């Protein structure tokens, strides 16, 4: 059996250097050593975000980061336009609703990206909008939103805060936070950062800090102000996931060695290659090709074939693990992850494996 080829859109495989870092002994999280690590990773994460904004770290999965973005900027009764192009956009809207935010969903058929003109028209109809929620890369459908165009549409029409879920996009796909003027941008450690799940990062703009001061939503663990106060003293408000900080520091150095632009280029090529190869197998892509994601490829199975059965066969025969569909796409598509750590051979193995299991399935 070949080694595990984990090709899901997070958690991603870990570089050996990261796995070693994870086994280091604990340190005092209020001591000088942790302070130095936090300072170092903060500057390097800011580099990948393209921001001078404060970056906060929470011990949480990505969803915790989404909740933190909501409860620190929006008060009960505030209006938020939630751009929903898949499972994760829908989740953000649900979180906001739970906290009493009046959510105006902008629902786009799954597989499509949001349209800047439609978003602008919606903002014009709702001048009371306090924030717009955007998903940068919608992992469930394999679609990347046209962020510069959507942001320009929002800014042309409104002063609304721009809150962004870039959990699976940041550090793999370009999203220059300050150049675009994004207010809160959430990412998650198990995606392009090549470390295990458990660390959510958020950048917070000056406008978002102003909103934070006025915001009356209940919060304790997620409170930005408490986290900022701790960060300025070189620590975190609560005990950090120390091992993940070791891992992140090592991963960031690997990422810097490769270079931000080279990382974007590697993902761009992987995405284009994967889409071409999948189609050459006679399979159809789920995402609108104009907005297909370069970190995850969503694929429709051959007619009459259960995608989950294809995945089970790949797993059994070749030790290749792909992701299934989520939400209403469960049992309808499968997804190939190509983000963070991957080699061309590993991507080739996915295509070779798919060719074999499809041939076997069709001739059976
Ligand atoms: C992975 C992911 C999340 C967060 O999911 P968790 O399971 O909570 O880490 C949020 N948004 C997007 C787009 C994601 O890909």
PDB file of N, CA and C in Angstrom, residues 33-111:
ATOM      1  N   UNK A  33      10.090  33.366  26.228  1.00  0.00           N
ATOM      2  CA  UNK A  33      10.185  32.522  25.020  1.00  0.00           C
ATOM      3  C   UNK A  33       8.912  32.612  24.175  1.00  0.00           C
ATOM      4  N   UNK A  34       7.773  32.518  24.861  1.00  0.00           N
ATOM      5  CA  UNK A  34       6.531  32.586  24.086  1.00  0.00           C
ATOM      6  C   UNK A  34       6.342  33.962  23.468  1.00  0.00           C
ATOM      7  N   UNK A  35       6.735  34.974  24.214  1.00  0.00           N
ATOM      8  CA  UNK A  35       6.651  36.346  23.734  1.00  0.00           C
ATOM      9  C   UNK A  35       7.397  36.487  22.391  1.00  0.00           C
ATOM     10  N   UNK A  36       8.590  35.906  22.335  1.00  0.00           N
ATOM     11  CA  UNK A  36       9.406  35.993  21.118  1.00  0.00           C
ATOM     12  C   UNK A  36       8.726  35.254  19.959  1.00  0.00           C
ATOM     13  N   UNK A  37       8.157  34.103  20.267  1.00  0.00           N
ATOM     14  CA  UNK A  37       7.470  33.335  19.209  1.00  0.00           C
ATOM     15  C   UNK A  37       6.267  34.121  18.684  1.00  0.00           C
ATOM     16  N   UNK A  38       5.494  34.663  19.620  1.00  0.00           N
ATOM     17  CA  UNK A  38       4.285  35.393  19.214  1.00  0.00           C
ATOM     18  C   UNK A  38       4.651  36.601  18.345  1.00  0.00           C
ATOM     19  N   UNK A  39       5.700  37.310  18.751  1.00  0.00           N
ATOM     20  CA  UNK A  39       6.117  38.482  17.978  1.00  0.00           C
ATOM     21  C   UNK A  39       6.522  38.066  16.558  1.00  0.00           C
ATOM     22  N   UNK A  40       7.296  36.987  16.486  1.00  0.00           N
ATOM     23  CA  UNK A  40       7.788  36.502  15.198  1.00  0.00           C
ATOM     24  C   UNK A  40       6.632  36.033  14.287  1.00  0.00           C
ATOM     25  N   UNK A  41       5.755  35.188  14.816  1.00  0.00           N
ATOM     26  CA  UNK A  41       4.688  34.669  13.946  1.00  0.00           C
ATOM     27  C   UNK A  41       3.696  35.774  13.575  1.00  0.00           C
ATOM     28  N   UNK A  42       3.491  36.734  14.462  1.00  0.00           N
ATOM     29  CA  UNK A  42       2.564  37.823  14.136  1.00  0.00           C
ATOM     30  C   UNK A  42       3.073  38.578  12.911  1.00  0.00           C
ATOM     31  N   UNK A  43       4.349  38.936  12.906  1.00  0.00           N
ATOM     32  CA  UNK A  43       4.901  39.693  11.767  1.00  0.00           C
ATOM     33  C   UNK A  43       4.822  38.868  10.481  1.00  0.00           C
ATOM     34  N   UNK A  44       5.080  37.575  10.588  1.00  0.00           N
ATOM     35  CA  UNK A  44       5.080  36.736   9.382  1.00  0.00           C
ATOM     36  C   UNK A  44       3.660  36.466   8.873  1.00  0.00           C
ATOM     37  N   UNK A  45       2.722  36.320   9.791  1.00  0.00           N
ATOM     38  CA  UNK A  45       1.327  36.163   9.358  1.00  0.00           C
ATOM     39  C   UNK A  45       0.852  37.464   8.693  1.00  0.00           C
ATOM     40  N   UNK A  46       1.251  38.599   9.270  1.00  0.00           N
ATOM     41  CA  UNK A  46       0.894  39.894   8.648  1.00  0.00           C
ATOM     42  C   UNK A  46       1.437  39.971   7.219  1.00  0.00           C
ATOM     43  N   UNK A  47       2.631  39.454   7.018  1.00  0.00           N
ATOM     44  CA  UNK A  47       3.209  39.442   5.672  1.00  0.00           C
ATOM     45  C   UNK A  47       2.314  38.654   4.713  1.00  0.00           C
ATOM     46  N   UNK A  48       1.873  37.467   5.135  1.00  0.00           N
ATOM     47  CA  UNK A  48       1.035  36.665   4.231  1.00  0.00           C
ATOM     48  C   UNK A  48      -0.352  37.275   4.053  1.00  0.00           C
ATOM     49  N   UNK A  49      -0.838  37.971   5.049  1.00  0.00           N
ATOM     50  CA  UNK A  49      -2.116  38.681   4.925  1.00  0.00           C
ATOM     51  C   UNK A  49      -1.960  39.967   4.094  1.00  0.00           C
ATOM     52  N   UNK A  50      -0.750  40.451   3.965  1.00  0.00           N
ATOM     53  CA  UNK A  50      -0.560  41.751   3.319  1.00  0.00           C
ATOM     54  C   UNK A  50      -1.191  42.853   4.150  1.00  0.00           C
ATOM     55  N   UNK A  51      -0.906  42.856   5.452  1.00  0.00           N
ATOM     56  CA  UNK A  51      -1.566  43.839   6.316  1.00  0.00           C
ATOM     57  C   UNK A  51      -0.659  44.374   7.404  1.00  0.00           C
ATOM     58  N   UNK A  52      -0.940  45.609   7.802  1.00  0.00           N
ATOM     59  CA  UNK A  52      -0.327  46.216   8.984  1.00  0.00           C
ATOM     60  C   UNK A  52      -1.304  46.132  10.155  1.00  0.00           C
ATOM     61  N   UNK A  53      -2.498  45.649   9.887  1.00  0.00           N
ATOM     62  CA  UNK A  53      -3.497  45.535  10.957  1.00  0.00           C
ATOM     63  C   UNK A  53      -3.036  44.558  12.022  1.00  0.00           C
ATOM     64  N   UNK A  54      -3.605  44.752  13.206  1.00  0.00           N
ATOM     65  CA  UNK A  54      -3.339  43.806  14.281  1.00  0.00           C
ATOM     66  C   UNK A  54      -3.856  42.425  13.872  1.00  0.00           C
ATOM     67  N   UNK A  55      -3.079  41.379  14.186  1.00  0.00           N
ATOM     68  CA  UNK A  55      -3.524  40.009  13.924  1.00  0.00           C
ATOM     69  C   UNK A  55      -3.701  39.316  15.272  1.00  0.00           C
ATOM     70  N   UNK A  56      -4.851  38.686  15.460  1.00  0.00           N
ATOM     71  CA  UNK A  56      -5.154  38.002  16.718  1.00  0.00           C
ATOM     72  C   UNK A  56      -5.198  36.496  16.489  1.00  0.00           C
ATOM     73  N   UNK A  57      -4.786  35.731  17.496  1.00  0.00           N
ATOM     74  CA  UNK A  57      -4.750  34.265  17.401  1.00  0.00           C
ATOM     75  C   UNK A  57      -5.674  33.662  18.448  1.00  0.00           C
ATOM     76  N   UNK A  58      -6.587  32.822  18.010  1.00  0.00           N
ATOM     77  CA  UNK A  58      -7.474  32.117  18.932  1.00  0.00           C
ATOM     78  C   UNK A  58      -7.245  30.617  18.839  1.00  0.00           C
ATOM     79  N   UNK A  59      -7.292  29.964  19.978  1.00  0.00           N
ATOM     80  CA  UNK A  59      -7.286  28.505  19.984  1.00  0.00           C
ATOM     81  C   UNK A  59      -8.692  28.081  19.584  1.00  0.00           C
ATOM     82  N   UNK A  60      -8.856  27.712  18.341  1.00  0.00           N
ATOM     83  CA  UNK A  60     -10.187  27.417  17.807  1.00  0.00           C
ATOM     84  C   UNK A  60     -10.052  26.883  16.389  1.00  0.00           C
ATOM     85  N   UNK A  61     -11.059  26.186  15.922  1.00  0.00           N
ATOM     86  CA  UNK A  61     -11.106  25.859  14.498  1.00  0.00           C
ATOM     87  C   UNK A  61     -11.563  27.124  13.754  1.00  0.00           C
ATOM     88  N   UNK A  62     -11.617  27.046  12.451  1.00  0.00           N
ATOM     89  CA  UNK A  62     -11.978  28.222  11.653  1.00  0.00           C
ATOM     90  C   UNK A  62     -13.326  28.811  12.031  1.00  0.00           C
ATOM     91  N   UNK A  63     -14.268  27.955  12.360  1.00  0.00           N
ATOM     92  CA  UNK A  63     -15.616  28.424  12.690  1.00  0.00           C
ATOM     93  C   UNK A  63     -15.606  29.332  13.918  1.00  0.00           C
ATOM     94  N   UNK A  64     -14.738  29.021  14.879  1.00  0.00           N
ATOM     95  CA  UNK A  64     -14.583  29.909  16.033  1.00  0.00           C
ATOM     96  C   UNK A  64     -14.165  31.292  15.569  1.00  0.00           C
ATOM     97  N   UNK A  65     -13.283  31.332  14.585  1.00  0.00           N
ATOM     98  CA  UNK A  65     -12.847  32.613  14.021  1.00  0.00           C
ATOM     99  C   UNK A  65     -14.001  33.361  13.373  1.00  0.00           C
ATOM    100  N   UNK A  66     -14.876  32.627  12.694  1.00  0.00           N
ATOM    101  CA  UNK A  66     -16.039  33.283  12.068  1.00  0.00           C
ATOM    102  C   UNK A  66     -16.930  33.895  13.156  1.00  0.00           C
ATOM    103  N   UNK A  67     -17.149  33.133  14.212  1.00  0.00           N
ATOM    104  CA  UNK A  67     -17.997  33.623  15.306  1.00  0.00           C
ATOM    105  C   UNK A  67     -17.361  34.854  15.965  1.00  0.00           C
ATOM    106  N   UNK A  68     -16.043  34.810  16.134  1.00  0.00           N
ATOM    107  CA  UNK A  68     -15.342  35.956  16.724  1.00  0.00           C
ATOM    108  C   UNK A  68     -15.540  37.211  15.870  1.00  0.00           C
ATOM    109  N   UNK A  69     -15.475  37.047  14.545  1.00  0.00           N
ATOM    110  CA  UNK A  69     -15.645  38.196  13.647  1.00  0.00           C
ATOM    111  C   UNK A  69     -17.036  38.810  13.828  1.00  0.00           C
ATOM    112  N   UNK A  70     -18.049  37.959  13.969  1.00  0.00           N
ATOM    113  CA  UNK A  70     -19.429  38.443  14.113  1.00  0.00           C
ATOM    114  C   UNK A  70     -19.624  39.158  15.444  1.00  0.00           C
ATOM    115  N   UNK A  71     -19.266  38.496  16.553  1.00  0.00           N
ATOM    116  CA  UNK A  71     -19.632  39.042  17.871  1.00  0.00           C
ATOM    117  C   UNK A  71     -18.815  40.273  18.259  1.00  0.00           C
ATOM    118  N   UNK A  72     -17.756  40.541  17.523  1.00  0.00           N
ATOM    119  CA  UNK A  72     -16.943  41.711  17.841  1.00  0.00           C
ATOM    120  C   UNK A  72     -17.248  42.935  16.996  1.00  0.00           C
ATOM    121  N   UNK A  73     -18.104  42.768  15.994  1.00  0.00           N
ATOM    122  CA  UNK A  73     -18.366  43.912  15.105  1.00  0.00           C
ATOM    123  C   UNK A  73     -19.840  44.222  14.937  1.00  0.00           C
ATOM    124  N   UNK A  74     -20.720  43.267  15.209  1.00  0.00           N
ATOM    125  CA  UNK A  74     -22.148  43.458  14.944  1.00  0.00           C
ATOM    126  C   UNK A  74     -22.970  43.312  16.218  1.00  0.00           C
ATOM    127  N   UNK A  75     -23.899  44.227  16.416  1.00  0.00           N
ATOM    128  CA  UNK A  75     -24.779  44.188  17.581  1.00  0.00           C
ATOM    129  C   UNK A  75     -26.126  43.610  17.172  1.00  0.00           C
ATOM    130  N   UNK A  76     -26.869  43.070  18.154  1.00  0.00           N
ATOM    131  CA  UNK A  76     -28.215  42.586  17.834  1.00  0.00           C
ATOM    132  C   UNK A  76     -29.021  43.693  17.148  1.00  0.00           C
ATOM    133  N   UNK A  77     -29.704  43.349  16.078  1.00  0.00           N
ATOM    134  CA  UNK A  77     -30.510  44.327  15.338  1.00  0.00           C
ATOM    135  C   UNK A  77     -29.772  44.968  14.176  1.00  0.00           C
ATOM    136  N   UNK A  78     -28.450  44.879  14.151  1.00  0.00           N
ATOM    137  CA  UNK A  78     -27.690  45.401  13.005  1.00  0.00           C
ATOM    138  C   UNK A  78     -27.996  44.570  11.750  1.00  0.00           C
ATOM    139  N   UNK A  79     -27.835  45.220  10.606  1.00  0.00           N
ATOM    140  CA  UNK A  79     -28.079  44.522   9.343  1.00  0.00           C
ATOM    141  C   UNK A  79     -26.762  44.087   8.707  1.00  0.00           C
ATOM    142  N   UNK A  80     -26.725  42.828   8.292  1.00  0.00           N
ATOM    143  CA  UNK A  80     -25.559  42.308   7.577  1.00  0.00           C
ATOM    144  C   UNK A  80     -26.024  41.657   6.280  1.00  0.00           C
ATOM    145  N   UNK A  81     -25.362  41.989   5.193  1.00  0.00           N
ATOM    146  CA  UNK A  81     -25.609  41.250   3.945  1.00  0.00           C
ATOM    147  C   UNK A  81     -24.628  40.084   3.924  1.00  0.00           C
ATOM    148  N   UNK A  82     -25.172  38.894   3.864  1.00  0.00           N
ATOM    149  CA  UNK A  82     -24.334  37.694   3.883  1.00  0.00           C
ATOM    150  C   UNK A  82     -24.305  37.056   2.508  1.00  0.00           C
ATOM    151  N   UNK A  83     -23.155  37.130   1.880  1.00  0.00           N
ATOM    152  CA  UNK A  83     -23.025  36.554   0.535  1.00  0.00           C
ATOM    153  C   UNK A  83     -22.819  35.047   0.689  1.00  0.00           C
ATOM    154  N   UNK A  84     -23.808  34.311   0.177  1.00  0.00           N
ATOM    155  CA  UNK A  84     -23.857  32.870   0.439  1.00  0.00           C
ATOM    156  C   UNK A  84     -23.675  32.099  -0.865  1.00  0.00           C
ATOM    157  N   UNK A  85     -22.465  31.574  -1.077  1.00  0.00           N
ATOM    158  CA  UNK A  85     -22.252  30.808  -2.319  1.00  0.00           C
ATOM    159  C   UNK A  85     -22.025  29.322  -2.019  1.00  0.00           C
ATOM    160  N   UNK A  86     -22.200  28.926  -0.770  1.00  0.00           N
ATOM    161  CA  UNK A  86     -22.022  27.521  -0.400  1.00  0.00           C
ATOM    162  C   UNK A  86     -22.174  27.351   1.102  1.00  0.00           C
ATOM    163  N   UNK A  87     -21.725  26.199   1.583  1.00  0.00           N
ATOM    164  CA  UNK A  87     -21.902  25.821   2.982  1.00  0.00           C
ATOM    165  C   UNK A  87     -21.331  26.856   3.952  1.00  0.00           C
ATOM    166  N   UNK A  88     -20.137  27.385   3.641  1.00  0.00           N
ATOM    167  CA  UNK A  88     -19.483  28.249   4.623  1.00  0.00           C
ATOM    168  C   UNK A  88     -20.092  29.646   4.687  1.00  0.00           C
ATOM    169  N   UNK A  89     -20.572  30.147   3.566  1.00  0.00           N
ATOM    170  CA  UNK A  89     -21.286  31.420   3.582  1.00  0.00           C
ATOM    171  C   UNK A  89     -22.588  31.286   4.359  1.00  0.00           C
ATOM    172  N   UNK A  90     -23.231  30.135   4.169  1.00  0.00           N
ATOM    173  CA  UNK A  90     -24.468  29.860   4.879  1.00  0.00           C
ATOM    174  C   UNK A  90     -24.211  29.787   6.387  1.00  0.00           C
ATOM    175  N   UNK A  91     -23.090  29.162   6.751  1.00  0.00           N
ATOM    176  CA  UNK A  91     -22.737  29.041   8.162  1.00  0.00           C
ATOM    177  C   UNK A  91     -22.545  30.425   8.805  1.00  0.00           C
ATOM    178  N   UNK A  92     -21.870  31.323   8.088  1.00  0.00           N
ATOM    179  CA  UNK A  92     -21.647  32.672   8.627  1.00  0.00           C
ATOM    180  C   UNK A  92     -22.989  33.359   8.875  1.00  0.00           C
ATOM    181  N   UNK A  93     -23.936  33.180   7.952  1.00  0.00           N
ATOM    182  CA  UNK A  93     -25.252  33.793   8.125  1.00  0.00           C
ATOM    183  C   UNK A  93     -25.967  33.213   9.342  1.00  0.00           C
ATOM    184  N   UNK A  94     -25.818  31.910   9.537  1.00  0.00           N
ATOM    185  CA  UNK A  94     -26.441  31.263  10.698  1.00  0.00           C
ATOM    186  C   UNK A  94     -25.843  31.810  11.994  1.00  0.00           C
ATOM    187  N   UNK A  95     -24.533  31.952  12.032  1.00  0.00           N
ATOM    188  CA  UNK A  95     -23.882  32.485  13.240  1.00  0.00           C
ATOM    189  C   UNK A  95     -24.433  33.882  13.540  1.00  0.00           C
ATOM    190  N   UNK A  96     -24.465  34.730  12.524  1.00  0.00           N
ATOM    191  CA  UNK A  96     -24.936  36.106  12.728  1.00  0.00           C
ATOM    192  C   UNK A  96     -26.382  36.112  13.218  1.00  0.00           C
ATOM    193  N   UNK A  97     -27.216  35.267  12.637  1.00  0.00           N
ATOM    194  CA  UNK A  97     -28.623  35.195  13.067  1.00  0.00           C
ATOM    195  C   UNK A  97     -28.732  34.777  14.527  1.00  0.00           C
ATOM    196  N   UNK A  98     -27.918  33.824  14.932  1.00  0.00           N
ATOM    197  CA  UNK A  98     -27.942  33.365  16.333  1.00  0.00           C
ATOM    198  C   UNK A  98     -27.681  34.506  17.307  1.00  0.00           C
ATOM    199  N   UNK A  99     -26.896  35.481  16.863  1.00  0.00           N
ATOM    200  CA  UNK A  99     -26.571  36.619  17.734  1.00  0.00           C
ATOM    201  C   UNK A  99     -27.509  37.802  17.503  1.00  0.00           C
ATOM    202  N   UNK A 100     -28.619  37.537  16.840  1.00  0.00           N
ATOM    203  CA  UNK A 100     -29.632  38.583  16.712  1.00  0.00           C
ATOM    204  C   UNK A 100     -29.361  39.591  15.609  1.00  0.00           C
ATOM    205  N   UNK A 101     -28.411  39.310  14.734  1.00  0.00           N
ATOM    206  CA  UNK A 101     -28.147  40.203  13.603  1.00  0.00           C
ATOM    207  C   UNK A 101     -29.245  39.965  12.554  1.00  0.00           C
ATOM    208  N   UNK A 102     -29.671  41.040  11.920  1.00  0.00           N
ATOM    209  CA  UNK A 102     -30.657  40.921  10.837  1.00  0.00           C
ATOM    210  C   UNK A 102     -29.871  40.610   9.561  1.00  0.00           C
ATOM    211  N   UNK A 103     -29.981  39.374   9.121  1.00  0.00           N
ATOM    212  CA  UNK A 103     -29.172  38.945   7.976  1.00  0.00           C
ATOM    213  C   UNK A 103     -29.988  39.020   6.690  1.00  0.00           C
ATOM    214  N   UNK A 104     -29.423  39.699   5.714  1.00  0.00           N
ATOM    215  CA  UNK A 104     -30.015  39.700   4.379  1.00  0.00           C
ATOM    216  C   UNK A 104     -29.130  38.804   3.524  1.00  0.00           C
ATOM    217  N   UNK A 105     -29.607  37.583   3.244  1.00  0.00           N
ATOM    218  CA  UNK A 105     -28.737  36.687   2.481  1.00  0.00           C
ATOM    219  C   UNK A 105     -28.736  37.054   1.004  1.00  0.00           C
ATOM    220  N   UNK A 106     -27.564  37.050   0.415  1.00  0.00           N
ATOM    221  CA  UNK A 106     -27.469  37.151  -1.043  1.00  0.00           C
ATOM    222  C   UNK A 106     -27.074  35.752  -1.502  1.00  0.00           C
ATOM    223  N   UNK A 107     -28.096  34.996  -1.936  1.00  0.00           N
ATOM    224  CA  UNK A 107     -27.868  33.591  -2.275  1.00  0.00           C
ATOM    225  C   UNK A 107     -27.559  33.432  -3.752  1.00  0.00           C
ATOM    226  N   UNK A 108     -26.466  32.748  -4.005  1.00  0.00           N
ATOM    227  CA  UNK A 108     -26.011  32.508  -5.365  1.00  0.00           C
ATOM    228  C   UNK A 108     -26.101  30.999  -5.596  1.00  0.00           C
ATOM    229  N   UNK A 109     -26.556  30.559  -6.775  1.00  0.00           N
ATOM    230  CA  UNK A 109     -26.603  29.105  -7.008  1.00  0.00           C
ATOM    231  C   UNK A 109     -25.228  28.483  -6.755  1.00  0.00           C
ATOM    232  N   UNK A 110     -25.231  27.347  -6.048  1.00  0.00           N
ATOM    233  CA  UNK A 110     -23.967  26.728  -5.687  1.00  0.00           C
ATOM    234  C   UNK A 110     -23.198  26.300  -6.938  1.00  0.00           C
ATOM    235  N   UNK A 111     -21.913  26.619  -6.920  1.00  0.00           N
ATOM    236  CA  UNK A 111     -21.078  26.370  -8.106  1.00  0.00           C
ATOM    237  C   UNK A 111     -20.754  27.675  -8.817  1.00  0.00           C
TER     238      UNK A 111
END
